[in-house]
Amino acid sequence: MKIDKILIATTNKGKLREFKKLFNEFGIEILSLEDMDKKINVEEDRKTFLENAIKKAKEYGDFYKIPVIAEDAGLEVEALNGYPGVYSARFYSIDFGGKFSIEENIDKTNVKKLLKLLEGKENRKGRFVSVVVFYVPENFGIWTEGYCYGSIAKQPKGDKGFGYDPIFIPENYTKTLGEFDLEEKNKISHRGQAVKKLIEKLKKLIN
Ligand code: ITT
């Protein structure tokens, strides 16, 4: 089977940039939702990363009828029983330690809420999770996962990434992911790990 086009089904520009870089070397045409004429809205209403990622991959793939990569990702914080987890993108609005209203933008509001909830807590350990689904309509679907372990900084630093990057210090580093270049982040990130495993699986399936 030859795959020459893949739709990266995300509305998140930060994620899209990272996925594009990760698939750079394979000579596959990468499309994004912005390249598609007709738009559809897929709601992320499931309780696990895998269920949400499968839902996104299936709905976009069946609608556009091309191979799709969809991801559900998030940050799990030990001292918050795994929150924000699957609610990472809209943590500000979740009724967990209060609802926050958006001041500057969603990412900054999510970060502010998380830092507030961790005030005075000694355990600041957390991990990023990425579940990636690759789906070829009416043919097959596979999924992989990746993790990035670290801790939550006391204040934001760096503006190179997105989401919670400015407050996440990966294990064995002293700087936040917000201070990592794209390529450097992809080498150690949850998304980078999940895509690496996906490519290994695909090589076995396709060749
Ligand atoms: P799509 O569903 O359209 O892909 P999204 O932003 O809603 O975009 P998710 O549901 O997977 O994506 O939510 C992931 C959220 O978790 C994201 O909005 C960030 O707040 C956070 N997140 C995920 N990966 C991250 C990363 O690499 N760095 C920082 N924050 C990340």
Coordinates of C-alpha atoms and ligand atoms in Angstrom, one line a residue:
M1 CA 0.0 0.0 0.0
K2 CA 1.3 3.4 -0.9
I3 CA 0.4 6.5 1.2
D4 CA 1.2 9.8 -0.5
K5 CA -1.1 12.1 1.4
I6 CA -2.0 12.4 5.1
L7 CA -4.4 14.8 6.7
I8 CA -3.3 16.0 10.1
A9 CA -6.7 16.5 11.7
T10 CA -6.0 19.1 14.3
T11 CA -7.2 22.7 14.9
N12 CA -4.2 23.4 17.1
K13 CA -1.5 25.3 15.2
G14 CA 1.2 24.4 17.6
K15 CA 0.5 20.7 17.2
L16 CA 0.3 21.0 13.4
R17 CA 3.8 22.6 13.3
E18 CA 5.3 19.8 15.3
F19 CA 3.6 17.0 13.2
K20 CA 4.7 18.6 10.0
K21 CA 8.3 18.7 11.1
L22 CA 8.1 15.1 12.3
F23 CA 6.9 13.9 8.9
N24 CA 9.2 16.2 6.9
E25 CA 11.7 13.5 5.8
F26 CA 9.1 11.0 4.4
G27 CA 8.1 12.8 1.2
I28 CA 4.5 12.5 2.1
E29 CA 2.2 15.4 1.3
I30 CA 0.8 16.8 4.6
L31 CA -2.6 18.4 4.5
S32 CA -4.2 20.3 7.4
L33 CA -7.9 21.0 8.1
E34 CA -7.3 24.5 6.7
D35 CA -6.6 22.9 3.3
M36 CA -10.0 21.2 3.2
D37 CA -12.9 23.1 1.5
K38 CA -15.8 21.7 3.5
K39 CA -15.5 22.0 7.2
I40 CA -16.9 19.7 9.9
N41 CA -16.9 20.0 13.6
V42 CA -15.9 17.0 15.7
E43 CA -16.7 17.2 19.4
E44 CA -14.2 15.8 21.9
D45 CA -16.6 14.4 24.4
R46 CA -15.0 11.1 25.5
K47 CA -13.4 10.3 28.8
T48 CA -10.0 8.9 27.6
F49 CA -7.3 10.2 25.2
L50 CA -7.7 7.0 23.1
E51 CA -11.4 7.3 22.7
N52 CA -11.2 11.0 21.7
A53 CA -8.3 10.3 19.2
I54 CA -10.2 7.4 17.6
K55 CA -13.4 9.5 17.3
K56 CA -11.5 12.4 15.6
A57 CA -9.6 10.1 13.2
K58 CA -12.8 8.2 12.2
E59 CA -15.0 11.2 11.7
Y60 CA -12.5 13.2 9.7
G61 CA -11.2 10.2 7.8
D62 CA -14.7 9.0 6.8
F63 CA -15.8 12.5 5.8
Y64 CA -12.7 13.4 3.7
K65 CA -11.9 9.9 2.6
I66 CA -8.2 10.2 3.0
P67 CA -5.7 8.8 5.5
V68 CA -5.8 10.8 8.7
I69 CA -3.6 11.3 11.8
A70 CA -5.5 12.5 14.8
E71 CA -4.2 13.0 18.3
D72 CA -5.5 13.6 21.7
A73 CA -3.0 14.9 24.2
G74 CA -2.8 16.5 27.6
L75 CA -1.0 17.1 30.8
E76 CA -1.5 14.9 33.8
V77 CA -0.5 16.3 37.2
E78 CA 0.1 14.0 40.1
A79 CA -1.1 16.3 42.9
L80 CA -4.3 17.0 41.0
N81 CA -5.2 13.3 40.6
G82 CA -4.3 13.4 36.9
Y83 CA -6.1 16.7 36.0
P84 CA -6.2 18.5 33.6
G85 CA -5.7 15.3 31.6
V86 CA -8.3 14.9 28.8
Y87 CA -9.6 18.3 29.8
S88 CA -6.3 20.1 29.1
A89 CA -7.5 22.2 26.2
R90 CA -10.4 23.7 28.1
F91 CA -9.2 23.3 31.7
Y92 CA -10.1 26.9 32.5
S93 CA -13.8 26.2 32.1
I94 CA -13.9 22.9 34.0
D95 CA -15.4 22.9 37.4
F96 CA -12.2 21.7 39.2
G97 CA -10.9 24.2 41.7
G98 CA -13.2 26.8 40.1
K99 CA -13.9 28.0 36.6
F100 CA -11.7 30.8 35.2
S101 CA -12.7 33.4 32.6
I102 CA -10.4 34.0 29.6
E103 CA -8.3 37.1 30.1
E104 CA -5.5 37.1 27.5
N105 CA -6.0 33.8 25.7
I106 CA -7.0 30.2 26.5
D107 CA -3.5 28.8 26.9
K108 CA -2.5 31.5 29.4
T109 CA -5.7 31.1 31.3
N110 CA -5.2 27.3 31.6
V111 CA -1.6 27.9 32.8
K112 CA -2.8 30.4 35.4
K113 CA -5.4 28.1 36.7
L114 CA -2.9 25.2 37.0
L115 CA -0.4 27.3 38.8
K116 CA -3.1 28.6 41.2
L117 CA -4.1 25.0 42.0
L118 CA -0.5 24.0 42.7
E119 CA 0.2 26.9 45.0
G120 CA 1.8 25.5 48.2
K121 CA 1.9 21.9 46.9
E122 CA 5.2 20.2 47.2
N123 CA 4.6 17.5 44.6
R124 CA 4.8 19.2 41.2
K125 CA 5.4 16.1 39.1
G126 CA 3.5 15.6 35.9
R127 CA 3.6 14.0 32.5
F128 CA 2.4 14.9 29.0
V129 CA 0.5 12.2 27.2
S130 CA 0.0 11.8 23.5
V131 CA -2.2 9.2 21.8
V132 CA -1.9 9.2 18.1
V133 CA -4.3 7.4 15.7
F134 CA -3.5 6.7 12.1
Y135 CA -6.6 5.7 10.1
V136 CA -7.0 4.8 6.5
P137 CA -10.8 4.8 5.8
E138 CA -12.3 1.4 5.1
N139 CA -8.9 -0.2 5.5
F140 CA -7.2 -0.1 8.9
G141 CA -6.4 2.0 12.0
I142 CA -3.5 1.8 14.4
W143 CA -2.6 3.8 17.5
T144 CA 0.5 4.6 19.6
E145 CA 1.2 6.6 22.7
G146 CA 4.0 8.6 24.0
Y147 CA 4.9 10.2 27.3
C148 CA 7.1 13.1 28.5
Y149 CA 7.8 13.1 32.3
G150 CA 8.8 16.2 34.2
S151 CA 7.6 18.8 36.7
I152 CA 5.5 22.0 36.8
A153 CA 7.6 25.2 37.1
K154 CA 6.5 27.9 39.6
Q155 CA 6.2 30.5 36.8
P156 CA 6.0 30.5 33.0
K157 CA 9.1 30.9 30.9
G158 CA 9.7 30.8 27.2
D159 CA 7.4 31.4 24.3
K160 CA 8.5 28.9 21.7
G161 CA 5.9 26.2 22.2
F162 CA 2.2 26.3 23.0
G163 CA -0.3 25.2 25.7
Y164 CA 1.4 24.3 29.0
D165 CA 5.0 24.3 27.5
P166 CA 6.1 27.5 29.4
I167 CA 5.5 25.7 32.8
F168 CA 6.7 22.2 32.0
I169 CA 10.3 21.3 32.8
P170 CA 11.1 17.9 31.3
E171 CA 13.1 15.4 33.5
N172 CA 16.9 15.9 33.3
Y173 CA 16.5 19.5 32.1
T174 CA 16.5 22.9 33.9
K175 CA 14.5 24.8 31.3
T176 CA 10.8 24.7 30.3
L177 CA 9.5 23.2 27.0
G178 CA 8.7 26.8 26.1
E179 CA 12.4 27.4 25.8
F180 CA 13.0 24.4 23.5
D181 CA 13.4 24.7 19.7
L182 CA 10.9 22.7 17.6
E183 CA 13.4 20.0 16.7
E184 CA 14.7 19.8 20.2
K185 CA 11.2 19.4 21.6
N186 CA 10.2 16.8 19.1
K187 CA 13.2 14.6 20.2
I188 CA 11.9 14.2 23.7
S189 CA 8.2 15.1 23.6
H190 CA 5.2 12.8 24.1
R191 CA 4.1 13.6 20.5
G192 CA 7.6 12.9 19.2
Q193 CA 7.7 9.5 21.0
A194 CA 4.2 8.5 19.8
V195 CA 5.0 9.5 16.2
K196 CA 8.3 7.6 16.3
K197 CA 6.4 4.4 17.4
L198 CA 3.8 5.0 14.7
I199 CA 6.4 5.3 12.0
E200 CA 8.0 2.0 13.1
K201 CA 4.6 0.2 13.0
L202 CA 3.8 1.7 9.6
K203 CA 7.1 0.7 8.1
K204 CA 6.3 -2.9 9.0
L205 CA 2.7 -2.6 7.6
I206 CA 3.4 -0.8 4.4
N207 CA 6.7 -2.5 3.2
Ligands
ITT1 P1 -7.2 19.2 18.3 O1 -8.2 18.4 19.2 O2 -7.9 19.9 17.2 O3 -6.0 18.4 17.9 P2 -6.7 20.6 20.8 O4 -5.8 21.8 21.2 O5 -8.1 20.6 21.2 O6 -6.6 20.4 19.2 P3 -6.2 18.3 22.5 O7 -7.7 18.1 22.7 O8 -5.4 17.1 22.2 O9 -5.9 19.3 21.3 O10 -5.8 19.1 23.7 C1 -4.5 19.2 24.0 C2 -4.3 20.3 25.0 O11 -3.3 19.8 25.9 C3 -3.7 21.5 24.2 O12 -4.7 22.5 23.9 C4 -2.7 22.0 25.2 O13 -3.3 22.9 26.1 C5 -2.2 20.8 25.9 N1 -1.0 20.1 25.2 C6 -1.0 19.0 24.5 N2 0.2 18.8 24.0 C7 1.0 19.8 24.4 C8 2.3 20.2 24.2 O14 3.1 19.5 23.4 N3 2.7 21.3 24.8 C9 2.0 22.0 25.6 N4 0.7 21.8 25.8 C10 0.2 20.7 25.2

